[in-house]
CSV table of C-alpha atoms and ligand atoms in Angstrom, one decimal:
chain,number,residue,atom,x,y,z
A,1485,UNK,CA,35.4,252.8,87.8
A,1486,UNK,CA,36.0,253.9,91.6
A,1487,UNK,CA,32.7,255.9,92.8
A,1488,UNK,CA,33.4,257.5,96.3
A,1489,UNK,CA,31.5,259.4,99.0
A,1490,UNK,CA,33.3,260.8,101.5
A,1491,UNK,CA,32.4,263.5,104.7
A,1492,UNK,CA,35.5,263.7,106.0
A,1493,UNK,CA,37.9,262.4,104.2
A,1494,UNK,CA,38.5,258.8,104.9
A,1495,UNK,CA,37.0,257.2,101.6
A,1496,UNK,CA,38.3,259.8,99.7
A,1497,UNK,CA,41.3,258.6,100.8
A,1498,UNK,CA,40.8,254.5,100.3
A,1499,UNK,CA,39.3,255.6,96.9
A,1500,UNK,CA,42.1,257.4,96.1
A,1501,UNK,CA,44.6,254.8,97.1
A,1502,UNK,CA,42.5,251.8,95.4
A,1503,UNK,CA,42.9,254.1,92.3
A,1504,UNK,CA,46.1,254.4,92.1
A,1505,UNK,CA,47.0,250.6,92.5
A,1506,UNK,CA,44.1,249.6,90.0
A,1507,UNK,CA,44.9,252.3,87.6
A,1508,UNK,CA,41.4,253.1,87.5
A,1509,UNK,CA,38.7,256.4,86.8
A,1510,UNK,CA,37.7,258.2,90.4
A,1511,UNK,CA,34.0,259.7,90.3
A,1512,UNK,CA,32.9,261.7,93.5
A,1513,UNK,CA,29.4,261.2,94.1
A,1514,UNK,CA,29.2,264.1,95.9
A,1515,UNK,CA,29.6,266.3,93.0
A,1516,UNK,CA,26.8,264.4,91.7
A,1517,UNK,CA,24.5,264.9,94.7
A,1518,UNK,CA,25.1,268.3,94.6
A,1519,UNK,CA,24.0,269.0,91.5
A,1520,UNK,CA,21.1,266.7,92.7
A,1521,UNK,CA,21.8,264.4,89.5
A,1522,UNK,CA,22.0,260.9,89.3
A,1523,UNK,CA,24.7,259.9,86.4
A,1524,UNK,CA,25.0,257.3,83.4
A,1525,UNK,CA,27.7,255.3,82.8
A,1526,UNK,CA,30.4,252.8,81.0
A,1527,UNK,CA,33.3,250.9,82.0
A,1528,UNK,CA,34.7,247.5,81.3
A,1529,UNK,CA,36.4,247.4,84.6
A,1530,UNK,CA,34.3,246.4,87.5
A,1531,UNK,CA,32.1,249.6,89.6
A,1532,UNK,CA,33.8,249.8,92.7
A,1533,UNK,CA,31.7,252.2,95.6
A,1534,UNK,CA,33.6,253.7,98.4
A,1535,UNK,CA,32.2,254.9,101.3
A,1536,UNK,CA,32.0,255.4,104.9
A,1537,UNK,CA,29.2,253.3,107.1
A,1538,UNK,CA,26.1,255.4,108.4
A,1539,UNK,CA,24.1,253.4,111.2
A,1540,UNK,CA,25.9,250.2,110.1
A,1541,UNK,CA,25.1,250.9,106.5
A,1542,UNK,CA,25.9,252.5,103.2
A,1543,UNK,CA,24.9,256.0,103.5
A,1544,UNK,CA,21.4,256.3,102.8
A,1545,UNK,CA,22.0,259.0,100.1
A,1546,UNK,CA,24.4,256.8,98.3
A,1547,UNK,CA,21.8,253.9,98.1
A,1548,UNK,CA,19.6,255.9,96.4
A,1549,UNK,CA,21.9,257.8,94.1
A,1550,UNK,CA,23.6,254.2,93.0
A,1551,UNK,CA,19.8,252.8,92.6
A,1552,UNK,CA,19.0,256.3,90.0
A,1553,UNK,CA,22.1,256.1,88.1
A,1554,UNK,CA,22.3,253.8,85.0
A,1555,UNK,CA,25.8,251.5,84.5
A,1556,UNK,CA,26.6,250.2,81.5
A,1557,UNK,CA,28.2,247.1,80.0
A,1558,UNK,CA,29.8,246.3,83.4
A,1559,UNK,CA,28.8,243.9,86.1
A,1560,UNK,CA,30.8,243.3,88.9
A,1561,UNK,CA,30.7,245.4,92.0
A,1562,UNK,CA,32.7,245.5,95.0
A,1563,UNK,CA,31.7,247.6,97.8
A,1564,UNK,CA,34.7,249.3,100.4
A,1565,UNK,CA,33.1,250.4,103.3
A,1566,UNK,CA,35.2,252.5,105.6
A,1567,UNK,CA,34.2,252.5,109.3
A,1568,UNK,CA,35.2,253.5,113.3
A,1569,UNK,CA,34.4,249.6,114.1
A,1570,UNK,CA,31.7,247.8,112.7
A,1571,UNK,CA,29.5,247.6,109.6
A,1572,UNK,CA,26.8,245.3,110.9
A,1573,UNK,CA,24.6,243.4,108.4
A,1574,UNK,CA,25.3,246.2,105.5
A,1575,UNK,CA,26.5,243.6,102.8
A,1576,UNK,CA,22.7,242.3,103.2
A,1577,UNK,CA,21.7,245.5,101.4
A,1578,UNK,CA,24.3,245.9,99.6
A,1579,UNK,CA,23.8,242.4,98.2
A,1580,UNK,CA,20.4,243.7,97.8
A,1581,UNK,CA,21.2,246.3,95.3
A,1582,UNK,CA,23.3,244.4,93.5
A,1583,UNK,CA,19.8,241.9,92.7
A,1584,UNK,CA,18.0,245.3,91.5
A,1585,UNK,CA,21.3,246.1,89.1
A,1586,UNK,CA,21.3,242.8,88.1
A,1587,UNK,CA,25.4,242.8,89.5
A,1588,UNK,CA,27.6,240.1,90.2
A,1589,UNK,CA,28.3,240.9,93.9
A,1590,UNK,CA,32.3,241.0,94.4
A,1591,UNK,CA,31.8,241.4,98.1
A,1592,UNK,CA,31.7,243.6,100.4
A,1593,UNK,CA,35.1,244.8,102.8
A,1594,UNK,CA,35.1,246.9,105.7
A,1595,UNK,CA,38.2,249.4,106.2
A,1596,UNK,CA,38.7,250.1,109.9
A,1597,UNK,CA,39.6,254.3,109.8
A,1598,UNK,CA,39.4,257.0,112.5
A,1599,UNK,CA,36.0,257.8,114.0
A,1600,UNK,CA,34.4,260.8,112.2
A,1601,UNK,CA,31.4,260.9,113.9
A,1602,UNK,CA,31.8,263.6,116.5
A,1603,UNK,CA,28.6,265.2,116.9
A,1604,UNK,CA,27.6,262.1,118.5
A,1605,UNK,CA,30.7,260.2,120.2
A,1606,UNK,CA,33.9,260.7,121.1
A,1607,UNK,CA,36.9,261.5,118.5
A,1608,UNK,CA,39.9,259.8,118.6
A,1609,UNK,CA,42.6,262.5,119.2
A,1610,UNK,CA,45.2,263.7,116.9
A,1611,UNK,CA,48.0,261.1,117.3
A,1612,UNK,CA,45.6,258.2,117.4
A,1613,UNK,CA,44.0,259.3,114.4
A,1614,UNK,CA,47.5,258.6,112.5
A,1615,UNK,CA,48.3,255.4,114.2
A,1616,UNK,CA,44.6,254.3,112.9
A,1617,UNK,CA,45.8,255.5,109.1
A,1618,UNK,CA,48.9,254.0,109.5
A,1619,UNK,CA,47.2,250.8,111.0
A,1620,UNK,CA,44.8,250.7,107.9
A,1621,UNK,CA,47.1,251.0,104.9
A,1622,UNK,CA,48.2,247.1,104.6
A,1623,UNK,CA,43.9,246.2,104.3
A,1624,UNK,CA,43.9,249.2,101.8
A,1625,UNK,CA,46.6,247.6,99.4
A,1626,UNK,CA,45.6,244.4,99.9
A,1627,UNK,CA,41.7,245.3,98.7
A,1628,UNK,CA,43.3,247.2,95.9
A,1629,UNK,CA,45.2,244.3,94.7
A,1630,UNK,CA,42.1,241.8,95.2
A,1631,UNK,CA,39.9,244.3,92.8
A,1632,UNK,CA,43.0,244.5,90.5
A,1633,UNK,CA,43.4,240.5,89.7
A,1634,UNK,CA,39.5,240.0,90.1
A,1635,UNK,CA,39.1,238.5,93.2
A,1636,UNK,CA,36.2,237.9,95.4
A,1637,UNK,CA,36.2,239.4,99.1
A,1638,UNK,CA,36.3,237.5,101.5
A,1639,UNK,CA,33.0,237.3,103.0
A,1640,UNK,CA,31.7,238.5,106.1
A,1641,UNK,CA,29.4,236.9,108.5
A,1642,UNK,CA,27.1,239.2,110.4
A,1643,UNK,CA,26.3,238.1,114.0
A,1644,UNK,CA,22.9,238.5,115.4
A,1645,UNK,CA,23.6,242.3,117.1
A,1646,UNK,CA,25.2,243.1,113.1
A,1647,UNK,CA,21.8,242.3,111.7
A,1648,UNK,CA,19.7,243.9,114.7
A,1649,UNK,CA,21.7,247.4,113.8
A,1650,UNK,CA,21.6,246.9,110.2
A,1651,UNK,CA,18.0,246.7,110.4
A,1652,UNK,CA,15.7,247.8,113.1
A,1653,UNK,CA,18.2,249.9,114.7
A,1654,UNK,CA,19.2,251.8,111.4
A,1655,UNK,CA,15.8,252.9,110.4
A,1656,UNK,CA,15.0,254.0,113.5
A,1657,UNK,CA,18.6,255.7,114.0
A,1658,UNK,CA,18.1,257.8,111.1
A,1659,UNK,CA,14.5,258.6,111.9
A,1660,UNK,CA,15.6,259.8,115.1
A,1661,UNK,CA,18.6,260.6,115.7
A,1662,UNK,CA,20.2,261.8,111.6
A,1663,UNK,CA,18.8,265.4,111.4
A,1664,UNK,CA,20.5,268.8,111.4
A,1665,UNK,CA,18.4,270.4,114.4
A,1666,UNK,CA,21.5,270.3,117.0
A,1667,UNK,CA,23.5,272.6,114.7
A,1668,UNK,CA,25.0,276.1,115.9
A,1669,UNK,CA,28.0,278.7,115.3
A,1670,UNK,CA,29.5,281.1,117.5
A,1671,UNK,CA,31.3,284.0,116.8
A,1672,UNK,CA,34.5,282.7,115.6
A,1673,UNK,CA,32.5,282.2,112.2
A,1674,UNK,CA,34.3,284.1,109.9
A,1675,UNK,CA,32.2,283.8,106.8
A,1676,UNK,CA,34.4,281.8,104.6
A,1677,UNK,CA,31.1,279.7,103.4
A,1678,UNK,CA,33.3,276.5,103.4
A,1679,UNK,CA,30.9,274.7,105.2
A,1680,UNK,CA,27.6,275.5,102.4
A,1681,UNK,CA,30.4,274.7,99.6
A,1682,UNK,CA,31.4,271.1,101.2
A,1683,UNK,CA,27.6,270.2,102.3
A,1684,UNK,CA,26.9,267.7,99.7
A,1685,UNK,CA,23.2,268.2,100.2
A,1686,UNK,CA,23.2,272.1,99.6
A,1687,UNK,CA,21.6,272.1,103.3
A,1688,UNK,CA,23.7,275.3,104.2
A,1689,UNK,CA,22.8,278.4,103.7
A,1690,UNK,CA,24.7,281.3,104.6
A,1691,UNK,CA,22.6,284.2,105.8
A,1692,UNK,CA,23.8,287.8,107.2
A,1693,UNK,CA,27.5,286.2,106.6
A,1694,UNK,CA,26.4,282.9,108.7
A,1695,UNK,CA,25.5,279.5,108.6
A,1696,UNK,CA,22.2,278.2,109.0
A,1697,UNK,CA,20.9,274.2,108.4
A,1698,UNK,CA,17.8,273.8,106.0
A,1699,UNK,CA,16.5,270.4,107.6
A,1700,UNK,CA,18.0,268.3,104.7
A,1701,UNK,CA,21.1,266.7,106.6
A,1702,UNK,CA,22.6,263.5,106.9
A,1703,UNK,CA,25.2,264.1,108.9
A,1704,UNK,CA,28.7,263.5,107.3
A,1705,UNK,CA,30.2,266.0,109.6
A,1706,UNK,CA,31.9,267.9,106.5
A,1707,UNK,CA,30.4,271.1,107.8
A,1708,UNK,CA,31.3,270.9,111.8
A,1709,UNK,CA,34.7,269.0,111.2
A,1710,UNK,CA,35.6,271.2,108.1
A,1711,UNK,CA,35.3,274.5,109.2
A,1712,UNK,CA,38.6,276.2,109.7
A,1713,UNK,CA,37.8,278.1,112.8
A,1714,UNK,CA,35.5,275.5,114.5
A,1715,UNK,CA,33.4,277.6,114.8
A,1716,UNK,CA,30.5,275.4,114.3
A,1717,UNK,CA,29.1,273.1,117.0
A,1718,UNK,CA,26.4,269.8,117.7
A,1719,UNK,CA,24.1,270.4,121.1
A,1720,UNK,CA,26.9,271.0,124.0
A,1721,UNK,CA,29.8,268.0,123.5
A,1722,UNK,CA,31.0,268.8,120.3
A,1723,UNK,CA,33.7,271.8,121.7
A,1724,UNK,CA,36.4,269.5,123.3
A,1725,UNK,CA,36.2,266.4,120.4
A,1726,UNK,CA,38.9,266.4,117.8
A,1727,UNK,CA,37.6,267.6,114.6
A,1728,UNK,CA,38.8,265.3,112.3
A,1729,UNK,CA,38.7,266.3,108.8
A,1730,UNK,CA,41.3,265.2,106.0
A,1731,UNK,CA,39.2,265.5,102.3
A,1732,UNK,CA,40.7,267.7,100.1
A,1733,UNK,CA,38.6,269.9,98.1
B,3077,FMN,C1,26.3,259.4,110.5
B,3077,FMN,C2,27.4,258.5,110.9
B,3077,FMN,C3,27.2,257.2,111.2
B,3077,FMN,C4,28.2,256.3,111.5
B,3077,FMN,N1,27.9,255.0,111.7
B,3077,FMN,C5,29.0,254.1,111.9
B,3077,FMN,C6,28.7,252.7,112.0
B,3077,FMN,O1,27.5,252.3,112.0
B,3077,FMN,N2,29.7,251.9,112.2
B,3077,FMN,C7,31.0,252.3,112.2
B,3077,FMN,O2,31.9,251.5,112.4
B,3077,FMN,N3,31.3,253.7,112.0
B,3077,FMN,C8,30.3,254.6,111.8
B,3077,FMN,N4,30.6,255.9,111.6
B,3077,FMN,C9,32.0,256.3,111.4
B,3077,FMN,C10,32.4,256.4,109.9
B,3077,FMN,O3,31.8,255.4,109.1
B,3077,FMN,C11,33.9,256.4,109.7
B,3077,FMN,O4,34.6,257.3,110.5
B,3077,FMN,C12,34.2,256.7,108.2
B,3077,FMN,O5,35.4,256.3,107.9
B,3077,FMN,C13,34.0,258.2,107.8
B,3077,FMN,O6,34.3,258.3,106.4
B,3077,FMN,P1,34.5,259.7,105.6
B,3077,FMN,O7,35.6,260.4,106.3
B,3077,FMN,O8,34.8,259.2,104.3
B,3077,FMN,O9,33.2,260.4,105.7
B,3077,FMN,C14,29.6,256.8,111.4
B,3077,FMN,C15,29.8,258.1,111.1
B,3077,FMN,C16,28.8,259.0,110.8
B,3077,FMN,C17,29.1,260.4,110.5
B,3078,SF4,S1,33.1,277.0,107.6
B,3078,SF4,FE1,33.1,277.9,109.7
B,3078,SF4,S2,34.0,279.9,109.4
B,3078,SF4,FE2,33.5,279.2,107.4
B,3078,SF4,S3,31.4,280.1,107.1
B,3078,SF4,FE3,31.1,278.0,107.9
B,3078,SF4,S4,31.0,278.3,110.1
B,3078,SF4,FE4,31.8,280.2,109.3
B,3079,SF4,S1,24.6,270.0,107.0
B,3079,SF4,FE1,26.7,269.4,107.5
B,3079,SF4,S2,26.5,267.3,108.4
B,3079,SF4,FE2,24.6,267.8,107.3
B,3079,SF4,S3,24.9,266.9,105.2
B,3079,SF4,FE3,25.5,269.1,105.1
B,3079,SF4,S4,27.7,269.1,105.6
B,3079,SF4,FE4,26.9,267.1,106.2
């Protein structure tokens, strides 16, 4: 069973295309978190999670959400994490979660996608975005195929600046850095309310025909690289990135 979490598109994607090789059931986490339920379930092929890497980890709310859900009869886990360059130390935790479940850890592969994360760097532009999906589909199939036959990923060996940002960095990252206080939209809202319907955390509220952010974020960009009139904006250098956004609804 193929469990995905995806902002803006990317792991929807890998989930979508690991699916189809392995044949295999696609659950969207989001749909769970935004019923703010945790799930219960049963599957005699292995749990496979897809999703993109937050502060060189597995998104925070995804950790949790795997660690409330119950999963039946099943035991091996792989874990695909899509990323703009590097997932640090993350199979540390992941391996970590997999001791709670009592899992047989399948490993943990990193799928190298376009940068999402505009609110705080640079986006690669349109064309580069393709030649990065194009770049990426070979590692796609070839994870696929390793999850059909049962293989082990390869595994990864973190250096030393991997397990600095897994750790220290990451906590502090998220306490700093991972809120929703640098949101703002300008006039070329049009009140479609796309952005409070994609938010997986319900943190959008649309008030006199306009957003506003509740202080529950954890910045997936699904609202500011969704909206169909960019009309939404992070502090000031949001305006000239390339909003990249390819989920389907
Ligand atoms: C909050 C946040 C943190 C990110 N941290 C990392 C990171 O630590 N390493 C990395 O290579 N990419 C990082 N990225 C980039 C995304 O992991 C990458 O673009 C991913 O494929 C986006 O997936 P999605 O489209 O499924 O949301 C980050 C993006 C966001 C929004
Ligand atoms: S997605 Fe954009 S246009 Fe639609 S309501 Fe949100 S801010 Fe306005
Ligand atoms: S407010 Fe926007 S960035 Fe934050 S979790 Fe919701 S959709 Fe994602």
């Amino acid at each position: 069973m193929i469990f995905y979490f995806s902002g803006t598109g990317n792991s929807q994607r890998v989930a979508q295309e690991i699916a189809d090789v392995t044949n295999d059931e696609l659950i969207s986490i989001h749909q769970y978190l935004k019923l703010n339920q945790s799930g219960n379930f049963e599957s005699n092929k292995p749990w496979v999670f897809v999703t993109p890497t937050y502060a060189w980890r597995m998104p925070k709310v995804v950790e949790r959400w795997i660690q409330e859900t119950s999963f039946n009869h099943q035991t091996n886990a792989y874990f695909v994490l899509t990323c703009a360059g590097s997932t640090g130390n993350a199979i540390k935790y992941v391996k970590k979660i997999c001791k709670e479940k009592k899992w047989n850890f399948k490993g943990l592969t990193e799928i190298i996608m376009p940068e999402n994360y505009l609110a705080m760097f640079p986006t690669p532009s349109a064309s580069e975005c393709q030649a990065i999906l194009e770049k990426a589909k070979p590692s796609i199939l070839a994870t696929a195929q390793q999850i059909l036959k049962g293989e082990s990923f390869k595994n990864i060996s973190p250096s030393f600046k991997g397990r600095l940002s897994s750790g220290p960095v990451h906590s502090l990252y998220y306490t700093l850095l991972v809120h929703d206080r640098g949101f703002k939209v300008s006039n070329q809202c049009v009140s479609c309310k796309k952005c409070a319907q994609r938010c997986p955390l319900n943190n959008i509220e649309m008030k006199n025909g306009k957003p506003i952010w509740k202080g529950n974020c954890t910045h997936c960009m699904a609202c500011i690289s969704g909206c169909p009139t960019k009309a939404i904006d992070y502090k000031s250098k949001t305006k000239d990135r390339y909003h990249y956004y390819i989920k389907k609804d």
